[in-house]
PDB file of N, CA and C in Angstrom:
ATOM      1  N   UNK A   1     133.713  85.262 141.952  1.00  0.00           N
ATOM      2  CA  UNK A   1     133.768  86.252 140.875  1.00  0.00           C
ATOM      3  C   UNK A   1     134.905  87.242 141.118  1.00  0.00           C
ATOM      4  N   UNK A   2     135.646  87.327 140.120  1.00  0.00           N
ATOM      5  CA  UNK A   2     136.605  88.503 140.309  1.00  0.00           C
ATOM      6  C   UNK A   2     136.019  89.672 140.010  1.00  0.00           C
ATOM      7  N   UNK A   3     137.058  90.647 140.648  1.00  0.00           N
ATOM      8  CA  UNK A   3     136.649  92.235 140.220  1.00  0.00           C
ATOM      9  C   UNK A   3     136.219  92.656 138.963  1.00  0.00           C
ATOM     10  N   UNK A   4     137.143  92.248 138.307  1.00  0.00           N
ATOM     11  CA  UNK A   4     137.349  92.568 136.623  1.00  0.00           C
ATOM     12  C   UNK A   4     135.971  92.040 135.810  1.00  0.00           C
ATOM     13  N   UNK A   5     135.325  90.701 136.650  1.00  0.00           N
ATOM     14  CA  UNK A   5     134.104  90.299 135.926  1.00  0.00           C
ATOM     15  C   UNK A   5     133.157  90.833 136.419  1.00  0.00           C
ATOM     16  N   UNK A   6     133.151  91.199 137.468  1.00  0.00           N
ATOM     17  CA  UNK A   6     131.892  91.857 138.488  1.00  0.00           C
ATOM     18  C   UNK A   6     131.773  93.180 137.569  1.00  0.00           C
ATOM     19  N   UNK A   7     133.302  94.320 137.602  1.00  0.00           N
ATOM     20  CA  UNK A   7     132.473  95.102 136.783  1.00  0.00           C
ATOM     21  C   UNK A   7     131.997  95.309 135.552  1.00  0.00           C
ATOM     22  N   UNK A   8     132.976  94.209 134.602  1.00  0.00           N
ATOM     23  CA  UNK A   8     131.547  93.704 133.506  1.00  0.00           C
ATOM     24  C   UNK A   8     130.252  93.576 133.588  1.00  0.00           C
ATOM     25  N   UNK A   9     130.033  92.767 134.696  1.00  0.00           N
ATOM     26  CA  UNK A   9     128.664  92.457 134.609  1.00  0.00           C
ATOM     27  C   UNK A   9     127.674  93.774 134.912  1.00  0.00           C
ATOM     28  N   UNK A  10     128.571  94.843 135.887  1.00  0.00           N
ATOM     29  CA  UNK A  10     127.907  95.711 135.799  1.00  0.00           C
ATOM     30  C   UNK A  10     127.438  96.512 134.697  1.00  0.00           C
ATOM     31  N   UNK A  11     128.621  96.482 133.927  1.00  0.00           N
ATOM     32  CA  UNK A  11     128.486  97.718 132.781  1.00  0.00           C
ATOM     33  C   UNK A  11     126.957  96.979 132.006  1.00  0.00           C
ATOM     34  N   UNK A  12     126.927  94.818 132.138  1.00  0.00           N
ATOM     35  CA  UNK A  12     125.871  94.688 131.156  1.00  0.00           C
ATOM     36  C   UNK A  12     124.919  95.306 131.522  1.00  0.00           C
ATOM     37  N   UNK A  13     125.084  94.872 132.910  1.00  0.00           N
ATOM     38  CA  UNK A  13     123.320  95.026 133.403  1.00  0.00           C
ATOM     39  C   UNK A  13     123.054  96.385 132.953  1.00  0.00           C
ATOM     40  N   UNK A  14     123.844  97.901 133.363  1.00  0.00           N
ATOM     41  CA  UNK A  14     123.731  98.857 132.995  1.00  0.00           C
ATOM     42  C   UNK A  14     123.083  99.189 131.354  1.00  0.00           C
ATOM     43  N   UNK A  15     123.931  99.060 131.003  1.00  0.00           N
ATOM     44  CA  UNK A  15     123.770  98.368 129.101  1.00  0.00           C
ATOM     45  C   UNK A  15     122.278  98.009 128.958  1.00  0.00           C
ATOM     46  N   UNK A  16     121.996  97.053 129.987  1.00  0.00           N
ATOM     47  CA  UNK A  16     120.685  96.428 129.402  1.00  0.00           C
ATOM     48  C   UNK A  16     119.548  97.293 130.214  1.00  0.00           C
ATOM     49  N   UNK A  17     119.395  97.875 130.873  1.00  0.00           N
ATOM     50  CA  UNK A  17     118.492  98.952 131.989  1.00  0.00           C
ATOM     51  C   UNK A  17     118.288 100.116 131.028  1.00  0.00           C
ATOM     52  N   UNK A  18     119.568 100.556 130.475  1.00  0.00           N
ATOM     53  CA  UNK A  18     119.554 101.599 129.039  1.00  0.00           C
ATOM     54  C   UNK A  18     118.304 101.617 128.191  1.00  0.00           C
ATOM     55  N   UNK A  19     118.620 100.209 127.828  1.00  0.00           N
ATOM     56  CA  UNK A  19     118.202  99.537 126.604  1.00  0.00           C
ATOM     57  C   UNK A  19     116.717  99.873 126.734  1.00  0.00           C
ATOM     58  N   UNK A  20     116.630  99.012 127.863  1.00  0.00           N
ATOM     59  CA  UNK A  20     114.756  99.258 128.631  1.00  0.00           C
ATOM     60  C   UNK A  20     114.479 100.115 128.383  1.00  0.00           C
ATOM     61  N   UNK A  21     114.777 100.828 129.302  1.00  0.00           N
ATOM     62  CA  UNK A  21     114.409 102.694 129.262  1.00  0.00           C
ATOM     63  C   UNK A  21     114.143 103.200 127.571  1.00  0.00           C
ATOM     64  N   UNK A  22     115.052 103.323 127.172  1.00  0.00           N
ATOM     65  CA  UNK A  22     115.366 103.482 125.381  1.00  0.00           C
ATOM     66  C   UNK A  22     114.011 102.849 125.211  1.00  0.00           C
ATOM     67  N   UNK A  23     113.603 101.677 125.365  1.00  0.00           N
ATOM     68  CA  UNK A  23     112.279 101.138 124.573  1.00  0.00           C
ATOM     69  C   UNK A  23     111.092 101.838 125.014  1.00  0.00           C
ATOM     70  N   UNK A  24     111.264 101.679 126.395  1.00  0.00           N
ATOM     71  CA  UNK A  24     109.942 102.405 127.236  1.00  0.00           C
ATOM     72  C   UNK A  24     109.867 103.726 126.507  1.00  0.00           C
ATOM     73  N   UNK A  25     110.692 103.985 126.860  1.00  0.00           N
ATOM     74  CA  UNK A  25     110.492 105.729 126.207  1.00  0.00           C
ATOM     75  C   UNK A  25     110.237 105.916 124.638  1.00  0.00           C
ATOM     76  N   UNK A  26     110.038 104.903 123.858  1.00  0.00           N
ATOM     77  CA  UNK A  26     110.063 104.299 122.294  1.00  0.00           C
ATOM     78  C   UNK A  26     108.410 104.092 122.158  1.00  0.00           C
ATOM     79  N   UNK A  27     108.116 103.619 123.201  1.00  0.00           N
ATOM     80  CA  UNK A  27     106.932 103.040 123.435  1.00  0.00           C
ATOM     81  C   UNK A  27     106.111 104.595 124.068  1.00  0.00           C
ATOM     82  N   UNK A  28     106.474 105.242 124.680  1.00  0.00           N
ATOM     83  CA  UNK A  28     105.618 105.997 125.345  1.00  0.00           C
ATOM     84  C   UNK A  28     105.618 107.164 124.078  1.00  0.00           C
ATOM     85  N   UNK A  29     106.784 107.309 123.213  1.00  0.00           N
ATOM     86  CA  UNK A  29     106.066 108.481 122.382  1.00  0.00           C
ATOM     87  C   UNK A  29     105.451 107.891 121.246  1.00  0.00           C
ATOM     88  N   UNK A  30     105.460 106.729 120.978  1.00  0.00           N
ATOM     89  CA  UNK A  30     104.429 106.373 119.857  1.00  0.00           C
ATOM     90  C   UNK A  30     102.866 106.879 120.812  1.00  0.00           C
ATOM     91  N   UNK A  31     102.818 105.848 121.600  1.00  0.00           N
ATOM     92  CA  UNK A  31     101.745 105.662 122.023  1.00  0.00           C
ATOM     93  C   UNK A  31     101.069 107.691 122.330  1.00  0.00           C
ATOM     94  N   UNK A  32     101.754 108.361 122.551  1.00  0.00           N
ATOM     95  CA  UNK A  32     101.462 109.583 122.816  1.00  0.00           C
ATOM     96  C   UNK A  32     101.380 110.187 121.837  1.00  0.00           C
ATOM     97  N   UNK A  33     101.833 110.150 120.241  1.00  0.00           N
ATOM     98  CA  UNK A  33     102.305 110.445 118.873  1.00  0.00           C
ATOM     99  C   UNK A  33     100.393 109.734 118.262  1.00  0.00           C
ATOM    100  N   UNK A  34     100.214 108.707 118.579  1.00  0.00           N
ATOM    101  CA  UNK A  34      98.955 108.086 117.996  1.00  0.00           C
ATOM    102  C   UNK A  34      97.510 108.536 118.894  1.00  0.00           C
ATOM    103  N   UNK A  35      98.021 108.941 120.511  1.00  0.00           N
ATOM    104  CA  UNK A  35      96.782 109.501 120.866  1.00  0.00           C
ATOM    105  C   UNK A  35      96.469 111.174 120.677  1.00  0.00           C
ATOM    106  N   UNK A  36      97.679 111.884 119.960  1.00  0.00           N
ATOM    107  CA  UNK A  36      97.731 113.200 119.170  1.00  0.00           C
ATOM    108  C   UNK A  36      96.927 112.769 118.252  1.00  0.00           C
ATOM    109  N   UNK A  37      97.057 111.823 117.730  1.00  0.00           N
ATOM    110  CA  UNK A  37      96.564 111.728 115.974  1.00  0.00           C
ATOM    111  C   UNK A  37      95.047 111.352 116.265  1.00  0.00           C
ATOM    112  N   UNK A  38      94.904 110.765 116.885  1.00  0.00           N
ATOM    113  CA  UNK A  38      93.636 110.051 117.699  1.00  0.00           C
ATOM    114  C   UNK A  38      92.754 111.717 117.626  1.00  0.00           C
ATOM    115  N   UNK A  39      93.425 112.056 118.706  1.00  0.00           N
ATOM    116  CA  UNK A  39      92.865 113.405 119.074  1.00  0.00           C
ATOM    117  C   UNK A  39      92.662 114.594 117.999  1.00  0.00           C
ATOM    118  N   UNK A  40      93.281 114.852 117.374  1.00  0.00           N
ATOM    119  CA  UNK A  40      92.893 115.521 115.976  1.00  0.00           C
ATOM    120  C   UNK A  40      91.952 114.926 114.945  1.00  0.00           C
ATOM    121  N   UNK A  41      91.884 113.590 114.851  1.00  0.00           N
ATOM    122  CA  UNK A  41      91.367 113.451 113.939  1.00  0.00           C
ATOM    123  C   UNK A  41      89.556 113.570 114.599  1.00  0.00           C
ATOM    124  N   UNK A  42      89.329 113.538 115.712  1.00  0.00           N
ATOM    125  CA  UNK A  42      88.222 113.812 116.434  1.00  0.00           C
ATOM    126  C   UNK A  42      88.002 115.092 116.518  1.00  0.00           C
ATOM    127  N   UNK A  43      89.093 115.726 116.546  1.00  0.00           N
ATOM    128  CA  UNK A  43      88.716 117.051 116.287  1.00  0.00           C
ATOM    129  C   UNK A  43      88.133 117.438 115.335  1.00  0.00           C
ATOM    130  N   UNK A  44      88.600 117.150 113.980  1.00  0.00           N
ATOM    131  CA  UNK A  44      88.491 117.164 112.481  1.00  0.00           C
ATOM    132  C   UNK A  44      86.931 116.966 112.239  1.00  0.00           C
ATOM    133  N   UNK A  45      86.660 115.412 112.959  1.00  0.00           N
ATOM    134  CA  UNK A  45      85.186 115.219 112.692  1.00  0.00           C
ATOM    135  C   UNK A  45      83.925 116.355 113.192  1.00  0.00           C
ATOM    136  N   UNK A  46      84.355 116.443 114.365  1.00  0.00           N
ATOM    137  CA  UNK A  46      83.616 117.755 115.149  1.00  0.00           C
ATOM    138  C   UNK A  46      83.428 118.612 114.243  1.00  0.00           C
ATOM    139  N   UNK A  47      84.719 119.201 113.886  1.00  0.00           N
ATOM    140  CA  UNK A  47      84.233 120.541 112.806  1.00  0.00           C
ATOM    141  C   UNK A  47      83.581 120.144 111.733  1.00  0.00           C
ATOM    142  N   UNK A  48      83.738 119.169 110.927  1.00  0.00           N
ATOM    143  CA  UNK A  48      83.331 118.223 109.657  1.00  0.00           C
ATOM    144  C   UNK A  48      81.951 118.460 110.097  1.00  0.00           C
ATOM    145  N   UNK A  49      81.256 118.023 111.620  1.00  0.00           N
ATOM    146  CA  UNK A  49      79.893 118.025 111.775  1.00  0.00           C
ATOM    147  C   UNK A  49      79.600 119.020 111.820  1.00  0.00           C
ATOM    148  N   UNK A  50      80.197 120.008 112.041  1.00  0.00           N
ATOM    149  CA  UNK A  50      79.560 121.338 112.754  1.00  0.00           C
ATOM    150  C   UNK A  50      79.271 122.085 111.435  1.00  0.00           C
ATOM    151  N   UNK A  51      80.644 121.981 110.223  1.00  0.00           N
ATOM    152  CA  UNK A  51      80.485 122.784 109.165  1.00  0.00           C
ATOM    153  C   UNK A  51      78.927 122.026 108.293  1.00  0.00           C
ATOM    154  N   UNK A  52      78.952 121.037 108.156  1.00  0.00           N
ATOM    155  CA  UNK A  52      77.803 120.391 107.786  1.00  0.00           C
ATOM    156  C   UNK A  52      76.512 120.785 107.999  1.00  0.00           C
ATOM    157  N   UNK A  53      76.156 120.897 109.776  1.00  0.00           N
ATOM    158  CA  UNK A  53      75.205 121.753 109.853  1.00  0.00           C
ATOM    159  C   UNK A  53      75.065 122.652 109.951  1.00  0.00           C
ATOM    160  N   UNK A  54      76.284 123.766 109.596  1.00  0.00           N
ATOM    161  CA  UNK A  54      76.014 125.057 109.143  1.00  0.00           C
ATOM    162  C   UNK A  54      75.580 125.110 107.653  1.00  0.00           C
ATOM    163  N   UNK A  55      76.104 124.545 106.982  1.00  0.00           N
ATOM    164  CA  UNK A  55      75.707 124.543 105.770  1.00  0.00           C
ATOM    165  C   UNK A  55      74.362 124.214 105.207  1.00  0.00           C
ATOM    166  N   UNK A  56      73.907 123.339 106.244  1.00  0.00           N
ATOM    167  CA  UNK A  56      72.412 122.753 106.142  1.00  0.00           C
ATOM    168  C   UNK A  56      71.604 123.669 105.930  1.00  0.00           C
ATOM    169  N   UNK A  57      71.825 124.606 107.529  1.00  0.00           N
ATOM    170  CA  UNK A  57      71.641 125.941 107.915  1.00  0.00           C
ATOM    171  C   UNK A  57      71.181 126.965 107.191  1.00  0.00           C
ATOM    172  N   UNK A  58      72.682 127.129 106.392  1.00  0.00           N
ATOM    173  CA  UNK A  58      72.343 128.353 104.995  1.00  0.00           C
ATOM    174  C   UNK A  58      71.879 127.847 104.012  1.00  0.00           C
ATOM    175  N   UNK A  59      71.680 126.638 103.437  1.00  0.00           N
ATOM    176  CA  UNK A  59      70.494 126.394 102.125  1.00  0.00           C
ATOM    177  C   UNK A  59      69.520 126.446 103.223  1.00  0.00           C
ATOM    178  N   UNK A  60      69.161 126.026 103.710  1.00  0.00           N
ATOM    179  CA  UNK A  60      67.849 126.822 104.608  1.00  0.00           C
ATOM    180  C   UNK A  60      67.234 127.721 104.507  1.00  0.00           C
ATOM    181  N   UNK A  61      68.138 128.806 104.810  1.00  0.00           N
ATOM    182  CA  UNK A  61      67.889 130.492 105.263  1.00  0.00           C
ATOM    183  C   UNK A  61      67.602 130.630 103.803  1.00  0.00           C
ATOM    184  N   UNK A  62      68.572 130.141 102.861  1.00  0.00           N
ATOM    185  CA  UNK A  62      68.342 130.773 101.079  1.00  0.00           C
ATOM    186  C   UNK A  62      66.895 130.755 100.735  1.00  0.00           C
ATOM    187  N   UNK A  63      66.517 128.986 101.495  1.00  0.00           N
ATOM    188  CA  UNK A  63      65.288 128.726 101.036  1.00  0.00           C
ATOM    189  C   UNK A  63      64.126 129.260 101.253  1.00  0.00           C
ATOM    190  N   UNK A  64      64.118 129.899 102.467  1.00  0.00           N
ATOM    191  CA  UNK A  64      63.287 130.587 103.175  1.00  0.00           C
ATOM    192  C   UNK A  64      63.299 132.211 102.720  1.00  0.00           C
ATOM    193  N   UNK A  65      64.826 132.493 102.155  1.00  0.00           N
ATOM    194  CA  UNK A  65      64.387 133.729 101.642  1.00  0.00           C
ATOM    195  C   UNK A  65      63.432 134.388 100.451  1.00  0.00           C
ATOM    196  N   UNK A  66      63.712 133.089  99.880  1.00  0.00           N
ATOM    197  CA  UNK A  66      63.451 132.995  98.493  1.00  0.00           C
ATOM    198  C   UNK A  66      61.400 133.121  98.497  1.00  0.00           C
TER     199      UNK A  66
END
């Protein structure tokens, strides 16, 4: 192998290690982007339940006032 091709081959390999990385890191903020969304939307339900049985709650109390 000559010089001149050797450091071609470097620049590919370089080039292609980039590339990786670039994906990995493509891959790690989806995956971190969907366990945000994951995570809120569990949040969402929580309150969804919680407001629910508050509400239960106060036709309750109405009923009882009444």
């Amino acid at each position: 192998m000559k010089d001149k091709d050797k450091k071609k081959a470097k620049k590919a390999d370089a080039k292609e290690k980039a590339k990786q990385k670039a994906k990995a890191k493509a891959k790690k903020a989806k995956k971190a982007k969907k366990d945000k969304a994951k995570k809120a939307k569990v949040k969402a339900k929580i309150k969804a339940k919680k407001a629910k049985a508050k509400s239960k709650k106060a036709k309750k109390n109405k009923k009882n006032k009444k």
